[in-house]
Structures are given as C-alpha cells and as structure tokens.
Short mmCIF file of C-alpha atoms and ligand atoms in Angstrom, two decimals:
data_model
loop_
_atom_site.label_atom_id
_atom_site.label_comp_id
_atom_site.label_asym_id
_atom_site.label_seq_id
_atom_site.Cartn_x
_atom_site.Cartn_y
_atom_site.Cartn_z
CA MET A 1 -4.56 2.14 35.17
CA ILE A 2 -5.83 4.71 32.83
CA LEU A 3 -3.15 6.25 30.57
CA PRO A 4 -3.25 9.70 29.02
CA ILE A 5 -3.83 9.65 25.36
CA PHE A 6 -1.14 11.42 23.31
CA VAL A 7 -2.89 13.77 20.69
CA TYR A 8 -2.04 15.10 17.42
CA GLY A 9 1.41 16.82 17.12
CA SER A 10 3.09 14.37 19.56
CA PRO A 11 6.34 13.03 17.78
CA VAL A 12 5.54 9.27 18.97
CA LEU A 13 2.49 9.35 16.66
CA ARG A 14 4.75 9.98 13.75
CA LYS A 15 7.35 7.16 14.37
CA ILE A 16 7.48 3.67 12.86
CA ALA A 17 6.80 1.49 16.01
CA ARG A 18 9.25 -1.27 16.76
CA GLU A 19 8.41 -5.15 17.09
CA ILE A 20 8.16 -6.64 20.50
CA THR A 21 8.85 -10.18 21.90
CA PRO A 22 7.16 -12.00 24.67
CA GLU A 23 9.85 -10.84 26.90
CA GLU A 24 9.04 -7.13 26.58
CA PRO A 25 9.01 -5.90 30.15
CA GLY A 26 5.43 -5.19 31.52
CA LEU A 27 3.63 -6.32 28.35
CA LYS A 28 0.70 -7.80 30.09
CA LYS A 29 0.25 -4.75 32.16
CA VAL A 30 0.40 -2.41 29.20
CA ILE A 31 -2.15 -4.47 27.41
CA ASP A 32 -4.48 -4.32 30.46
CA ASP A 33 -3.93 -0.48 30.69
CA MET A 34 -4.73 -0.11 27.11
CA TRP A 35 -8.12 -1.93 27.38
CA GLU A 36 -9.03 0.19 30.45
CA THR A 37 -7.93 3.33 28.72
CA MET A 38 -9.69 2.47 25.50
CA TYR A 39 -13.05 1.65 27.35
CA VAL A 40 -12.94 4.82 29.52
CA SER A 41 -12.35 6.92 26.40
CA ASP A 42 -15.23 5.25 24.50
CA GLY A 43 -12.74 4.01 21.81
CA ILE A 44 -13.24 1.07 19.66
CA GLY A 45 -9.42 0.70 19.08
CA LEU A 46 -6.20 2.02 20.68
CA ALA A 47 -2.66 1.74 19.37
CA ALA A 48 0.33 1.74 21.69
CA PRO A 49 1.89 4.96 20.22
CA GLN A 50 -1.36 6.65 21.40
CA VAL A 51 -0.34 5.99 24.91
CA GLY A 52 3.27 7.06 24.21
CA LEU A 53 4.74 3.57 23.48
CA SER A 54 6.41 3.21 20.13
CA VAL A 55 5.85 -0.58 19.81
CA ARG A 56 3.75 -2.74 17.39
CA LEU A 57 0.62 -3.47 19.46
CA PHE A 58 -2.92 -2.40 19.30
CA VAL A 59 -6.22 -3.39 20.73
CA ILE A 60 -9.72 -3.59 19.20
CA ASP A 61 -13.07 -4.03 20.49
CA GLY A 62 -15.73 -3.26 17.65
CA THR A 63 -18.86 -4.43 19.98
CA GLU A 64 -19.93 -0.71 20.30
CA LEU A 65 -20.57 -0.61 16.53
CA LYS A 66 -22.66 -3.83 16.57
CA GLU A 67 -25.87 -1.78 15.61
CA ASP A 68 -24.18 -0.86 12.19
CA ASP A 69 -22.59 -4.30 11.80
CA PRO A 70 -23.74 -7.35 13.91
CA SER A 71 -20.50 -9.15 13.10
CA LEU A 72 -18.75 -6.61 15.27
CA ASP A 73 -20.43 -7.90 18.45
CA GLY A 74 -17.68 -9.43 20.51
CA PHE A 75 -15.01 -8.70 17.87
CA LYS A 76 -12.32 -8.11 20.58
CA LYS A 77 -8.59 -8.78 19.82
CA VAL A 78 -5.08 -7.95 20.70
CA PHE A 79 -2.66 -7.60 17.71
CA ILE A 80 1.06 -7.73 18.13
CA ASN A 81 3.70 -7.28 15.49
CA THR A 82 1.18 -7.10 12.76
CA LYS A 83 2.37 -7.17 9.20
CA MET A 84 -0.07 -6.06 6.45
CA LEU A 85 0.23 -8.78 3.79
CA ASN A 86 -2.44 -7.54 1.35
CA GLU A 87 -5.08 -4.80 0.79
CA GLU A 88 -7.49 -5.28 -2.06
CA GLY A 89 -11.07 -4.61 -3.09
CA GLN A 90 -13.24 -1.66 -3.62
CA GLU A 91 -12.30 1.49 -1.71
CA TRP A 92 -15.19 2.93 0.36
CA ALA A 93 -15.56 5.97 2.46
CA TYR A 94 -16.48 6.08 6.29
CA LYS A 95 -16.35 8.86 8.74
CA GLU A 96 -13.51 7.88 11.03
CA GLY A 97 -12.63 9.41 14.39
CA CYS A 98 -9.56 8.95 16.33
CA LEU A 99 -8.90 9.35 20.21
CA SER A 100 -5.67 11.30 19.29
CA ILE A 101 -7.57 13.81 17.17
CA PRO A 102 -10.61 14.45 19.53
CA ASN A 103 -13.92 15.79 18.13
CA ILE A 104 -13.08 15.46 14.54
CA LYS A 105 -14.61 13.02 12.10
CA GLU A 106 -13.60 12.72 8.44
CA ASP A 107 -14.35 10.57 5.47
CA VAL A 108 -11.48 8.26 4.94
CA MET A 109 -11.28 5.90 1.85
CA ARG A 110 -9.96 2.57 2.38
CA LYS A 111 -9.77 -0.79 0.56
CA SER A 112 -12.42 -3.25 1.61
CA THR A 113 -10.32 -6.44 2.36
CA ILE A 114 -7.12 -7.05 4.12
CA THR A 115 -4.89 -10.08 4.91
CA LEU A 116 -2.50 -9.78 7.92
CA GLU A 117 -0.17 -11.73 9.95
CA TYR A 118 -0.18 -11.00 13.67
CA PHE A 119 0.49 -12.57 17.02
CA ASP A 120 -2.14 -12.55 19.83
CA GLU A 121 -1.59 -11.81 23.54
CA ASN A 122 -0.25 -15.34 24.05
CA PHE A 123 2.07 -14.75 21.00
CA GLU A 124 0.29 -17.31 18.84
CA LYS A 125 0.68 -16.40 15.21
CA HIS A 126 -2.26 -15.92 13.03
CA THR A 127 -2.75 -15.26 9.37
CA GLU A 128 -6.23 -13.90 8.75
CA THR A 129 -8.30 -12.05 6.23
CA PHE A 130 -10.83 -9.47 7.42
CA ASP A 131 -13.26 -7.28 5.45
CA GLY A 132 -15.74 -4.48 5.93
CA MET A 133 -15.85 -2.67 9.17
CA LYS A 134 -13.40 -5.08 10.87
CA ALA A 135 -10.88 -4.41 8.16
CA ARG A 136 -11.36 -0.69 8.53
CA ILE A 137 -10.82 -0.65 12.25
CA ILE A 138 -7.59 -2.64 11.86
CA GLN A 139 -6.28 -0.49 8.97
CA HIS A 140 -6.80 2.64 11.20
CA GLU A 141 -4.96 1.05 14.21
CA TYR A 142 -2.22 -0.27 11.81
CA ASP A 143 -1.67 3.07 10.42
CA HIS A 144 -0.68 4.29 13.98
CA LEU A 145 2.15 1.68 13.92
CA GLN A 146 3.39 3.31 10.65
CA GLY A 147 3.31 6.89 12.01
CA VAL A 148 0.08 7.66 9.81
CA MET A 149 -3.00 9.53 10.99
CA LEU A 150 -6.38 9.77 9.46
CA VAL A 151 -5.84 13.34 8.45
CA ASP A 152 -3.15 12.30 6.27
CA ARG A 153 -5.69 10.29 4.20
CA ILE A 154 -8.34 13.11 3.78
CA ASN A 155 -8.52 15.42 0.89
CA PRO A 156 -5.95 18.29 1.10
CA LEU A 157 -8.77 20.97 1.03
CA ARG A 158 -10.53 19.32 4.10
CA ARG A 159 -7.11 19.10 5.75
CA ARG A 160 -6.45 22.73 5.21
CA LEU A 161 -9.80 23.61 6.76
CA LEU A 162 -8.93 21.61 9.86
CA LYS A 163 -5.67 23.22 10.39
CA GLY A 164 -6.72 25.51 13.11
CA LYS A 165 -8.62 22.78 14.97
CA LEU A 166 -5.47 20.54 14.61
CA MET A 167 -3.25 23.41 16.03
CA ALA A 168 -5.60 23.83 18.95
CA ILE A 169 -5.59 20.02 19.61
CA SER A 170 -1.69 20.02 19.71
CA LYS A 171 -1.83 22.69 22.28
CA GLY A 172 -4.36 20.76 24.46
CA LYS A 173 -7.07 23.24 23.67
CA VAL A 174 -9.88 20.82 23.08
CA ASP A 175 -12.84 19.58 25.07
CA VAL A 176 -12.49 15.98 25.88
CA THR A 177 -13.76 13.85 28.67
CA TYR A 178 -10.69 11.60 28.83
CA LYS A 179 -7.12 12.43 29.90
CA ILE A 180 -4.91 13.68 27.14
CA LYS A 181 -1.28 14.55 26.70
CA ALA A 182 -0.55 17.30 24.30
CA PRO A 183 2.90 18.05 22.96
CA GLN A 184 2.96 21.80 23.57
CA TYR A 185 1.12 24.25 25.89
ZN1 ZN B 201 -6.57 6.62 15.91
#
C-alpha cells in the first residue's frame, strides 16, 4: 500500500522516534508499505516518521545512484533501532534532497565514516561501519529518527532564503508526483 509522505512542518518529523520490538503490530506490513512508497516516490531512503510513524525504522536502496558510486548497486537494507556509535573523518558537502521537503536540494556537510548498531528485518543485530555515499544516506535517514531535517544542517542564510518555499510546502502548496500529507491547509 502506498502511504502519503508527511512533509515539512508535520510534528511527527520533529519527534525522537521510539524503539520497536519484533512484536510491534503490523511491522512486516509497514516495512513492505515503506518500500512501495519509497520506490513510487523515487526515493533512495525512507524513514518511518516520514509516513507518520514515530518509530526507529528506515529503509534504504541506493541502487538509483549507482552511476555516481558503483558500490551502491544493490545496497538495499532495512534498519531497525539504529544507534549511531561513531561518526568520524573529513566532512564533505553533497546536495541532498528529502521526500518530506519536495523540490529542494541543498548542500549538507557530513562526516565521511560512521559506525552503527542496528537490527535487520529479521531482528538480527549488526555492528557495521559505512563510508562515503552509503554513510551519507544512512546519516540522512538517521536524522529523521532524531527529529532533524536537512534544512537544519544548512547555513542560516540559505535557510532564510528558503523560508517561503518551506512555508508553502507545509501548506501542501508544492508540485509533487507522489501523495503527501501536509500539516496545514
Ligand atoms: Zn529525508
């Protein structure tokens, strides 16, 4: 089932998401719905708060960016109860987009290497280090679990320039090809 994407201004995007257990009702269905929603929206990652669920779950498929980084081909994973253990290395800039902030792309600085602990969809625990584009996609989705959005990470002047656009997005006044849910009309 395709779910509407909650856009900028939605309170759920500003909450710290809670952990889940294997007994979480409907978990498998939520994961399936998130994949479907992500692919139909042309996203490379989707976090549960973006579909209105304040839980520590996100999905990633970086395959679409394989031209830029061949190691992203088939980089498809479910992350549950992720804990960021370490972020290190040189900060680098990349123009990020977000399904919850349609039609905006902004340079975001992030550290190059991360180590995290997470559970996969079978609730098997992993501790893994990622770098480059893989790390960046994870950092972006992880931010959603912490109530952080990419516009919080851009320089204040850019943010001020985007104010009108962000306001329009929060009112649902934005041209998108996928289903959105805006907090105010
Ligand atoms: Zn996002």
